[in-house]
């Protein structure tokens, strides 16, 4: 009883203090006078979103591991489930990036800068689409209204969020197309004030949203195929790598450098302990994919039947010394876990609790943060800056592969093969693959969209194309369950399903519980395990 009384006192004290803190923050917000301009908030918002998104995209373990781009060498837990079982503390990273966008939109209206307003609306839609893709129902219509005293915004159903985002993109396009040119193009870090490129960005984002939500809208009686067709007919969408919403790193400090470069990882541990998965490497090898030898480094001490030492130079000019070891020297039986006479060797995914992550259960001579029996990611990804390392929000290859899927499923007119070949070509051009190699690849039977397993092939190429933005690959696999090799690679003994959603933050549950206890308006229509469990997104249920 004593413990119960203490706990109750603590809760009410927390509620009381929390309320006072909220009122203090409101007064502080009302007293603040912003001494800035919309153009500064535009450049700051672009860079803030891009730095966060690209870092999450390449080194976000939760997503990259579950779609099997890599396996953490330092973890002994299943990479397909446990990370998702942990609810994040909050979603401050995501919503904090929206605050300067909101302020910038307000200022752009005051300053009569419709072009900046339109650009910021595109960024706002990009961020909110990411948040709803991750969580489903989210605060949207009442979000970002803290200065007006709305500290507990209600959750909007995902369908209403999507409908609102599509409308905001239409508004953004209208503003951009009718606005005068940007007086100071340097504040647009992506396109230097090119209005046509921003319209393409907005339309390409619309294509992503319309494809992801197509079946959910169709179940609700709405066919969005004509909207996609209209964008394609206009030609105002990403169809070249110069259209990509991306820009280069500066590489002079940790905050403007590639997340795995020296400034952010001078020990190189972060990259070496994330090993390319067997699933990913074997898929690239199986298709004789030319991107393999740029993305992946050879194993440095692989087993061999006739060992020798030799140099390997990868596609981008980085050299590696491979020192094969004679398999007859294996005295512990560790070699049973490794392929022999292979240069590119992946790390198996999905180890369960208590099972060894390192092959053979031993720590290799290279140390705990590496395993020279397996491949690492290429040395390109150790650079602070490089022409190939981009802060990337949306790429033309993804857009065209989305259109390939839509055409294959009969949602839109046009040739699925044309969009498919274009999507592959654009991604390979982005990674500087020569034209003759691209042509040979497209003609190979395992790649050619010839009517056999077309959706599987489209999904596989989208999986390849989304490498370095693993969160988008997770959204796609969750929606389609393709490519099937991802599911097939999960060990049957794990006993855990593929995580269908990202759990709501712990802080949100606490707020709802406190509000319910105080008989304040509850922020969601239903507080249950369904709401905070594993309800599939894009269902609009």
Coordinates of C-alpha atoms in Angstrom, one line a residue:
X1 CA 0.0 0.0 0.0
X2 CA 2.9 2.4 0.9
X3 CA 4.4 1.8 -2.6
X4 CA 1.1 2.4 -4.3
X5 CA 0.6 5.8 -2.4
X6 CA 4.2 6.8 -3.3
X7 CA 3.6 5.9 -7.0
X8 CA 0.3 7.8 -7.1
X9 CA 1.9 10.9 -5.5
X10 CA 4.7 10.7 -8.1
X11 CA 2.3 10.5 -11.0
X12 CA 0.3 13.5 -9.9
X13 CA 3.4 15.4 -9.1
X14 CA 4.7 14.6 -12.6
X15 CA 1.3 15.7 -14.2
X16 CA 1.3 19.0 -12.2
X17 CA 4.9 19.8 -13.0
X18 CA 4.3 18.8 -16.6
X19 CA 1.4 21.1 -16.9
X20 CA 3.3 24.0 -15.5
X21 CA 6.2 23.3 -17.8
X22 CA 3.9 23.3 -20.8
X23 CA 2.4 26.7 -19.7
X24 CA 6.0 28.1 -19.2
X25 CA 6.9 26.9 -22.7
X26 CA 3.8 28.5 -24.2
X27 CA 4.6 31.8 -22.6
X28 CA 8.2 31.6 -23.7
X29 CA 7.1 30.8 -27.2
X30 CA 4.8 33.8 -27.3
X31 CA 7.5 36.1 -26.0
X32 CA 10.0 35.0 -28.7
X33 CA 10.7 37.2 -31.6
X34 CA 12.3 35.4 -34.5
X35 CA 15.1 37.4 -36.2
X36 CA 15.5 35.4 -39.3
X37 CA 14.1 35.0 -42.8
X38 CA 12.3 32.3 -44.7
X39 CA 15.4 31.8 -47.0
X40 CA 17.6 30.8 -44.0
X41 CA 14.9 28.4 -42.7
X42 CA 14.7 26.9 -46.2
X43 CA 18.5 26.0 -46.4
X44 CA 18.5 24.9 -42.7
X45 CA 15.5 22.7 -43.2
X46 CA 17.0 21.1 -46.4
X47 CA 20.2 20.3 -44.7
X48 CA 18.7 19.2 -41.4
X49 CA 16.4 16.7 -43.1
X50 CA 19.0 15.5 -45.6
X51 CA 21.7 14.9 -42.9
X52 CA 19.3 13.0 -40.6
X53 CA 17.6 11.0 -43.4
X54 CA 20.8 9.9 -45.1
X55 CA 22.4 8.9 -41.8
X56 CA 19.3 6.9 -40.8
X57 CA 19.2 5.5 -44.3
X58 CA 22.7 4.0 -44.4
X59 CA 23.5 3.3 -40.7
X60 CA 20.0 2.8 -39.2
X61 CA 20.4 -0.7 -37.9
X62 CA 16.7 -1.3 -37.4
X63 CA 15.8 -1.0 -41.0
X64 CA 18.9 -2.0 -42.9
X65 CA 19.2 -5.3 -40.9
X66 CA 15.6 -6.3 -41.3
X67 CA 15.7 -5.9 -45.1
X68 CA 19.1 -7.7 -45.0
X69 CA 21.5 -5.1 -46.4
X70 CA 23.7 -6.0 -43.5
X71 CA 24.1 -7.9 -40.2
X72 CA 25.5 -6.3 -37.1
X73 CA 28.7 -8.1 -36.2
X74 CA 28.5 -7.0 -32.6
X75 CA 24.9 -8.1 -32.0
X76 CA 23.7 -11.6 -30.9
X77 CA 20.1 -10.8 -31.4
X78 CA 17.8 -11.5 -34.3
X79 CA 18.1 -8.7 -36.8
X80 CA 14.6 -9.4 -38.1
X81 CA 12.7 -8.7 -34.9
X82 CA 14.2 -7.6 -31.6
X83 CA 15.0 -4.0 -32.7
X84 CA 11.4 -3.5 -33.6
X85 CA 10.2 -4.9 -30.2
X86 CA 11.7 -1.9 -28.4
X87 CA 9.5 1.2 -28.5
X88 CA 11.5 4.4 -29.1
X89 CA 11.5 6.9 -26.3
X90 CA 9.9 9.6 -28.5
X91 CA 9.7 10.9 -32.1
X92 CA 11.5 14.2 -31.4
X93 CA 14.0 13.6 -34.2
X94 CA 11.2 13.6 -36.8
X95 CA 9.0 16.3 -35.4
X96 CA 11.8 18.7 -34.5
X97 CA 12.8 18.8 -38.2
X98 CA 9.3 20.0 -39.0
X99 CA 9.4 23.0 -36.6
X100 CA 11.6 25.2 -38.7
X101 CA 9.6 24.2 -41.8
X102 CA 6.4 25.4 -40.1
X103 CA 8.2 28.7 -39.0
X104 CA 9.6 29.1 -42.5
X105 CA 6.2 28.7 -44.2
X106 CA 4.7 31.3 -41.9
X107 CA 7.6 33.7 -42.6
X108 CA 7.4 33.1 -46.4
X109 CA 3.8 34.1 -46.3
X110 CA 4.6 37.3 -44.4
X111 CA 7.6 38.1 -46.7
X112 CA 5.6 37.3 -49.9
X113 CA 7.9 34.5 -51.0
X114 CA 5.6 32.0 -52.6
X115 CA 8.5 30.0 -54.1
X116 CA 10.1 29.4 -50.7
X117 CA 6.6 28.6 -49.3
X118 CA 6.1 25.9 -52.0
X119 CA 9.6 24.4 -51.5
X120 CA 9.0 24.2 -47.7
X121 CA 5.6 22.6 -48.3
X122 CA 7.4 19.8 -50.3
X123 CA 9.8 19.3 -47.5
X124 CA 6.9 19.3 -45.0
X125 CA 5.1 16.6 -47.0
X126 CA 8.3 14.6 -47.3
X127 CA 8.7 14.5 -43.5
X128 CA 5.1 13.9 -42.6
X129 CA 4.9 11.1 -45.2
X130 CA 8.0 9.5 -43.6
X131 CA 6.3 9.7 -40.1
X132 CA 3.0 8.2 -41.2
X133 CA 4.8 5.5 -43.2
X134 CA 6.7 4.6 -40.1
X135 CA 3.8 4.8 -37.5
X136 CA 0.5 4.9 -39.3
X137 CA -2.0 7.3 -37.6
X138 CA -0.1 10.3 -36.4
X139 CA -0.7 13.9 -35.2
X140 CA -1.0 15.9 -38.5
X141 CA -3.8 18.6 -38.7
X142 CA -3.1 19.8 -35.1
X143 CA 0.6 19.2 -35.1
X144 CA 3.2 22.0 -35.0
X145 CA 0.7 24.3 -33.2
X146 CA 2.5 24.6 -29.9
X147 CA 2.7 28.4 -30.2
X148 CA -1.1 28.5 -30.2
X149 CA -1.3 26.3 -27.1
X150 CA -2.0 22.9 -28.8
X151 CA 0.3 20.8 -26.8
X152 CA -1.6 17.5 -27.2
X153 CA -2.5 17.3 -30.9
X154 CA -5.0 14.6 -31.8
X155 CA -4.0 11.6 -34.0
X156 CA -5.3 11.7 -37.5
X157 CA -6.2 8.4 -39.4
X158 CA -3.5 7.5 -41.9
X159 CA -5.9 7.9 -44.8
X160 CA -6.7 11.5 -43.8
X161 CA -3.0 12.1 -43.5
X162 CA -2.3 10.8 -47.0
X163 CA -5.2 12.8 -48.4
X164 CA -3.9 15.9 -46.7
X165 CA -0.3 15.3 -48.0
X166 CA -1.4 14.8 -51.6
X167 CA -3.4 18.1 -51.4
X168 CA -0.4 19.9 -49.9
X169 CA 1.8 18.7 -52.8
X170 CA -0.8 20.1 -55.3
X171 CA -0.7 23.4 -53.4
X172 CA 3.1 23.4 -53.5
X173 CA 3.2 22.8 -57.2
X174 CA 0.8 25.6 -57.9
X175 CA 2.9 28.0 -55.7
X176 CA 6.2 27.0 -57.3
X177 CA 4.9 27.2 -60.9
X178 CA 3.4 30.7 -60.5
X179 CA 6.1 32.2 -58.3
X180 CA 8.9 34.5 -59.5
X181 CA 12.4 33.0 -59.5
X182 CA 14.4 32.7 -56.3
X183 CA 16.3 36.0 -55.8
X184 CA 19.1 34.2 -53.9
X185 CA 19.5 30.7 -55.4
X186 CA 22.3 29.7 -53.0
X187 CA 19.7 29.1 -50.3
X188 CA 18.3 26.2 -52.3
X189 CA 20.9 23.5 -51.6
X190 CA 19.4 21.0 -53.9
X191 CA 18.4 22.7 -57.1
X192 CA 19.7 26.3 -56.8
X193 CA 16.3 27.7 -57.4
X194 CA 15.3 25.6 -60.4
X195 CA 11.5 25.7 -60.2
X196 CA 11.0 22.9 -62.8
X197 CA 13.1 20.5 -60.7
X198 CA 11.1 21.3 -57.6
X199 CA 7.9 20.6 -59.5
X200 CA 9.4 17.2 -60.5
X201 CA 10.4 16.6 -56.9
X202 CA 6.8 17.2 -55.7
X203 CA 5.3 15.1 -58.5
X204 CA 7.8 12.3 -57.9
X205 CA 6.9 12.3 -54.2
X206 CA 3.2 12.1 -55.2
X207 CA 4.0 9.0 -57.3
X208 CA 5.6 7.4 -54.2
X209 CA 2.6 8.1 -52.0
X210 CA 0.1 7.1 -54.7
X211 CA 1.8 3.8 -55.4
X212 CA 2.2 3.0 -51.7
X213 CA -1.4 3.8 -50.9
X214 CA -3.1 2.7 -54.1
X215 CA -4.6 -0.6 -52.8
X216 CA -5.8 1.0 -49.6
X217 CA -7.5 3.8 -51.4
X218 CA -9.0 1.2 -53.9
X219 CA -10.5 -0.7 -51.0
X220 CA -12.1 2.6 -49.9
X221 CA -13.6 3.1 -53.4
X222 CA -11.0 5.5 -54.8
X223 CA -8.9 4.7 -57.9
X224 CA -5.8 6.9 -58.0
X225 CA -4.5 5.4 -61.2
X226 CA -5.6 8.4 -63.3
X227 CA -3.6 10.8 -61.0
X228 CA -0.5 8.8 -61.6
X229 CA -1.2 8.7 -65.3
X230 CA -1.6 12.5 -65.4
X231 CA 1.8 13.0 -63.8
X232 CA 3.5 10.6 -66.3
X233 CA 1.7 12.3 -69.2
X234 CA 3.0 15.7 -68.0
X235 CA 6.6 14.5 -68.0
X236 CA 7.1 16.5 -64.9
X237 CA 8.7 13.8 -62.7
X238 CA 12.2 12.4 -62.1
X239 CA 13.5 10.8 -65.3
X240 CA 17.3 11.5 -65.1
X241 CA 19.9 11.4 -62.4
X242 CA 20.2 15.1 -62.7
X243 CA 16.7 15.3 -61.3
X244 CA 17.5 13.5 -58.1
X245 CA 16.8 15.4 -54.9
X246 CA 20.3 15.1 -53.7
X247 CA 23.5 17.1 -53.2
X248 CA 27.1 16.5 -52.2
X249 CA 28.8 16.4 -48.8
X250 CA 31.3 19.1 -47.9
X251 CA 33.5 16.8 -45.9
X252 CA 35.2 19.4 -43.6
X253 CA 33.6 18.5 -40.3
X254 CA 31.4 15.7 -38.7
X255 CA 28.2 17.6 -39.4
X256 CA 28.8 17.9 -43.1
X257 CA 30.4 14.6 -43.8
X258 CA 29.3 11.1 -44.9
X259 CA 28.1 9.3 -41.7
X260 CA 30.7 6.6 -42.0
X261 CA 33.6 8.8 -42.9
X262 CA 36.6 9.7 -40.8
X263 CA 35.0 12.7 -39.1
X264 CA 32.1 10.6 -37.8
X265 CA 34.0 7.3 -37.3
X266 CA 37.8 7.8 -37.1
X267 CA 38.2 4.2 -35.7
X268 CA 36.3 2.8 -38.7
X269 CA 34.6 0.4 -36.3
X270 CA 31.1 1.6 -37.2
X271 CA 31.4 0.5 -40.8
X272 CA 33.5 -2.7 -40.3
X273 CA 31.2 -4.2 -37.7
X274 CA 28.2 -3.8 -40.1
X275 CA 28.8 -6.7 -42.5
X276 CA 27.0 -7.1 -45.8
X277 CA 24.5 -9.9 -45.5
X278 CA 24.7 -13.2 -47.2
X279 CA 21.3 -12.5 -48.7
X280 CA 22.4 -9.2 -50.3
X281 CA 25.8 -10.4 -51.6
X282 CA 24.4 -13.7 -53.0
X283 CA 21.6 -11.9 -54.8
X284 CA 24.1 -9.5 -56.4
X285 CA 26.4 -12.4 -57.3
X286 CA 23.5 -14.5 -58.7
X287 CA 22.6 -11.7 -61.2
X288 CA 26.2 -10.9 -62.0
X289 CA 25.4 -7.4 -60.9
X290 CA 28.1 -4.9 -61.7
X291 CA 27.3 -2.8 -58.6
X292 CA 28.7 -5.6 -56.4
X293 CA 32.4 -4.7 -57.0
X294 CA 31.8 -1.1 -56.0
X295 CA 29.5 -1.6 -53.0
X296 CA 31.3 -4.6 -51.5
X297 CA 34.9 -5.3 -50.7
X298 CA 36.4 -8.8 -50.9
X299 CA 37.0 -10.9 -47.9
X300 CA 40.6 -10.3 -46.8
X301 CA 41.4 -13.7 -45.3
X302 CA 39.0 -16.2 -46.9
X303 CA 39.5 -20.0 -46.9
X304 CA 40.9 -21.5 -50.1
X305 CA 42.0 -24.9 -51.3
X306 CA 45.1 -23.5 -53.1
X307 CA 45.8 -20.3 -51.2
X308 CA 47.6 -17.4 -52.5
X309 CA 48.0 -13.6 -51.9
X310 CA 46.9 -11.1 -54.4
X311 CA 45.6 -7.5 -54.9
X312 CA 42.0 -6.7 -55.8
X313 CA 41.1 -3.2 -57.2
X314 CA 37.4 -2.4 -57.0
X315 CA 35.3 -0.5 -59.4
X316 CA 36.1 2.9 -57.9
X317 CA 39.9 2.3 -57.7
X318 CA 40.3 1.2 -54.1
X319 CA 42.7 -1.7 -53.6
X320 CA 42.6 -4.6 -51.1
X321 CA 45.1 -7.3 -50.3
X322 CA 43.5 -10.7 -50.1
X323 CA 45.5 -13.3 -48.2
X324 CA 43.8 -16.6 -48.6
X325 CA 44.2 -19.2 -45.9
X326 CA 44.7 -22.9 -46.6
X327 CA 41.6 -24.8 -45.5
X328 CA 43.8 -27.6 -44.2
X329 CA 44.9 -25.3 -41.4
X330 CA 41.4 -25.2 -39.9
X331 CA 41.8 -27.1 -36.6
X332 CA 38.6 -26.0 -34.9
X333 CA 36.1 -26.7 -37.6
X334 CA 35.4 -23.0 -38.1
X335 CA 35.7 -23.4 -41.9
X336 CA 32.5 -25.4 -42.0
X337 CA 30.6 -22.1 -41.6
X338 CA 32.4 -20.4 -44.5
X339 CA 32.3 -20.9 -48.3
X340 CA 35.6 -22.0 -49.7
X341 CA 37.3 -20.3 -52.7
X342 CA 34.9 -17.4 -52.7
X343 CA 36.0 -13.8 -52.8
X344 CA 32.7 -12.1 -51.8
X345 CA 31.4 -13.6 -48.6
X346 CA 28.3 -12.4 -46.7
X347 CA 27.3 -12.6 -43.1
X348 CA 24.2 -14.7 -42.4
X349 CA 21.3 -12.8 -40.9
X350 CA 18.8 -13.5 -38.2
X351 CA 20.8 -15.1 -35.4
X352 CA 18.7 -15.8 -32.4
X353 CA 19.5 -14.9 -28.8
X354 CA 22.5 -16.9 -27.6
X355 CA 23.8 -18.0 -31.0
X356 CA 27.1 -16.8 -32.3
X357 CA 27.1 -13.9 -34.7
X358 CA 30.8 -14.5 -35.7
X359 CA 31.3 -17.5 -37.8
X360 CA 32.4 -20.5 -35.7
X361 CA 31.7 -18.6 -32.5
X362 CA 35.2 -17.3 -32.2
X363 CA 36.6 -13.8 -32.4
X364 CA 38.8 -13.5 -35.4
X365 CA 42.4 -12.3 -35.2
X366 CA 41.3 -9.0 -36.7
X367 CA 39.4 -8.2 -33.4
X368 CA 35.9 -8.0 -32.2
X369 CA 34.9 -5.3 -34.7
X370 CA 35.8 -7.2 -37.8
X371 CA 35.8 -10.6 -39.4
X372 CA 38.3 -11.0 -42.3
X373 CA 36.6 -14.2 -43.4
X374 CA 33.7 -12.1 -44.7
X375 CA 33.3 -9.1 -46.9
X376 CA 32.9 -5.5 -45.7
X377 CA 31.4 -2.6 -47.5
X378 CA 33.7 -1.0 -50.0
X379 CA 36.3 1.6 -49.0
X380 CA 34.2 4.2 -50.9
X381 CA 32.0 4.3 -47.8
X382 CA 34.9 5.3 -45.5
X383 CA 35.2 8.7 -47.3
X384 CA 34.1 11.9 -45.8
X385 CA 33.0 13.1 -49.2
X386 CA 32.9 11.7 -52.7
X387 CA 31.0 12.4 -56.0
X388 CA 29.1 9.2 -55.3
X389 CA 28.2 9.9 -51.7
X390 CA 25.1 12.0 -51.7
X391 CA 22.7 13.5 -49.2
X392 CA 19.7 12.0 -51.0
X393 CA 16.0 12.5 -50.4
X394 CA 14.4 10.9 -53.5
X395 CA 15.9 9.3 -56.6
X396 CA 14.7 8.9 -60.2
X397 CA 15.5 5.2 -60.1
X398 CA 12.9 4.6 -57.3
X399 CA 10.3 6.7 -59.0
X400 CA 10.6 4.7 -62.3
X401 CA 10.6 1.4 -60.5
X402 CA 7.4 2.5 -58.7
X403 CA 5.9 3.2 -62.1
X404 CA 7.0 -0.2 -63.3
X405 CA 5.1 -1.8 -60.5
X406 CA 2.0 0.3 -61.1
X407 CA 2.1 -0.6 -64.9
X408 CA 2.7 -4.3 -64.2
X409 CA -0.3 -4.3 -61.8
X410 CA -2.5 -2.5 -64.3
X411 CA -3.0 0.6 -62.3
X412 CA -1.6 2.8 -65.0
X413 CA -1.1 2.7 -68.8
X414 CA 2.4 2.3 -70.3
X415 CA 5.0 -0.4 -70.5
X416 CA 6.2 -1.9 -67.2
X417 CA 9.4 -3.0 -69.0
X418 CA 10.1 0.6 -70.2
X419 CA 9.8 2.0 -66.7
X420 CA 11.7 -1.0 -65.2
X421 CA 14.7 -0.7 -67.6
X422 CA 14.7 3.0 -67.0
X423 CA 14.8 2.6 -63.2
X424 CA 17.7 0.1 -63.4
X425 CA 19.6 2.3 -65.8
X426 CA 19.2 5.4 -63.6
X427 CA 20.5 3.7 -60.5
X428 CA 23.4 2.2 -62.4
X429 CA 24.2 5.6 -63.9
X430 CA 24.0 7.1 -60.4
X431 CA 26.8 4.6 -59.4
X432 CA 28.8 5.2 -62.6
X433 CA 28.3 1.9 -64.3
X434 CA 29.3 2.1 -68.0
X435 CA 26.5 1.9 -70.6
X436 CA 27.7 -1.4 -72.1
X437 CA 27.6 -3.1 -68.7
X438 CA 24.1 -1.8 -68.2
X439 CA 22.9 -3.1 -71.6
X440 CA 24.4 -6.5 -70.9
X441 CA 22.7 -6.6 -67.5
X442 CA 19.3 -5.7 -68.8
X443 CA 19.5 -8.4 -71.4
X444 CA 20.4 -11.2 -68.9
X445 CA 17.6 -13.7 -68.4
X446 CA 17.5 -13.2 -64.6
X447 CA 17.0 -9.5 -65.0
X448 CA 15.1 -9.2 -68.3
X449 CA 11.4 -8.4 -67.7
X450 CA 10.1 -11.1 -70.0
X451 CA 6.8 -11.9 -68.3
X452 CA 8.2 -14.5 -65.9
X453 CA 8.1 -13.4 -62.2
X454 CA 7.8 -9.7 -63.2
X455 CA 6.8 -8.4 -59.8
X456 CA 9.6 -10.3 -58.1
X457 CA 12.1 -8.8 -60.5
X458 CA 10.8 -5.3 -60.1
X459 CA 10.9 -5.6 -56.3
X460 CA 14.4 -7.1 -56.4
X461 CA 15.7 -4.2 -58.5
X462 CA 13.9 -1.7 -56.2
X463 CA 15.7 -3.4 -53.2
X464 CA 19.0 -2.9 -55.0
X465 CA 18.2 0.7 -55.9
X466 CA 17.2 1.6 -52.4
X467 CA 20.6 0.5 -51.0
X468 CA 21.8 3.4 -48.7
X469 CA 18.2 4.4 -47.8
X470 CA 17.2 1.2 -45.9
X471 CA 14.1 2.7 -44.2
X472 CA 12.4 3.1 -47.6
X473 CA 13.3 -0.5 -48.5
X474 CA 11.6 -1.6 -45.2
X475 CA 8.5 0.3 -46.1
X476 CA 8.4 -1.4 -49.5
X477 CA 9.0 -4.9 -48.3
X478 CA 6.4 -4.5 -45.6
X479 CA 3.9 -3.4 -48.2
X480 CA 4.6 -6.0 -50.9
X481 CA 6.5 -8.9 -49.1
X482 CA 8.8 -8.8 -52.1
X483 CA 11.5 -9.7 -53.0
X484 CA 10.7 -13.1 -51.6
X485 CA 14.4 -13.9 -50.9
X486 CA 14.3 -11.6 -47.9
X487 CA 11.7 -13.7 -46.2
X488 CA 13.2 -17.0 -47.4
X489 CA 16.5 -16.1 -45.8
X490 CA 15.1 -15.8 -42.2
X491 CA 16.0 -18.9 -40.2
X492 CA 12.8 -20.9 -39.5
X493 CA 13.7 -21.4 -35.8
X494 CA 13.4 -17.7 -34.9
X495 CA 9.7 -18.0 -34.3
X496 CA 9.1 -14.3 -34.8
X497 CA 7.1 -12.7 -37.6
X498 CA 8.4 -10.0 -39.9
X499 CA 7.8 -6.7 -38.0
X500 CA 4.8 -5.1 -39.7
X501 CA 5.2 -1.7 -38.1
X502 CA 7.3 0.5 -36.0
X503 CA 6.0 0.8 -32.4
X504 CA 4.7 4.1 -31.1
X505 CA 7.0 6.1 -28.8
X506 CA 6.8 5.3 -25.1
X507 CA 6.2 9.0 -24.4
X508 CA 3.0 9.0 -26.4
X509 CA 1.5 6.1 -24.3
X510 CA 2.4 7.9 -21.1
X511 CA 0.7 11.2 -22.3
X512 CA -2.5 9.3 -23.2
X513 CA -2.5 7.4 -19.9
X514 CA -2.1 10.7 -18.0
X515 CA -4.7 12.5 -20.0
X516 CA -7.1 9.6 -19.4
X517 CA -6.5 9.6 -15.7
X518 CA -7.1 13.4 -15.6
X519 CA -10.2 13.0 -17.8
X520 CA -8.7 15.3 -20.4
X521 CA -9.4 14.7 -24.1
X522 CA -7.7 11.5 -25.3
X523 CA -5.5 12.1 -28.3
X524 CA -6.5 8.9 -30.1
X525 CA -9.9 7.4 -30.7
X526 CA -8.8 4.1 -29.3
X527 CA -6.1 3.1 -26.8
X528 CA -5.4 -0.6 -27.2
X529 CA -2.8 -3.1 -28.1
X530 CA -4.0 -2.8 -31.7
X531 CA -3.2 0.9 -31.8
X532 CA 0.2 0.4 -30.3
X533 CA 1.0 -3.1 -31.5
X534 CA 1.6 -4.3 -35.0
X535 CA -1.3 -3.0 -37.2
X536 CA -0.2 -3.0 -40.8
X537 CA 0.2 0.4 -42.4
X538 CA -1.4 1.4 -45.7
X539 CA -4.5 -0.5 -44.6
X540 CA -6.4 2.6 -43.7
X541 CA -8.2 0.5 -41.0

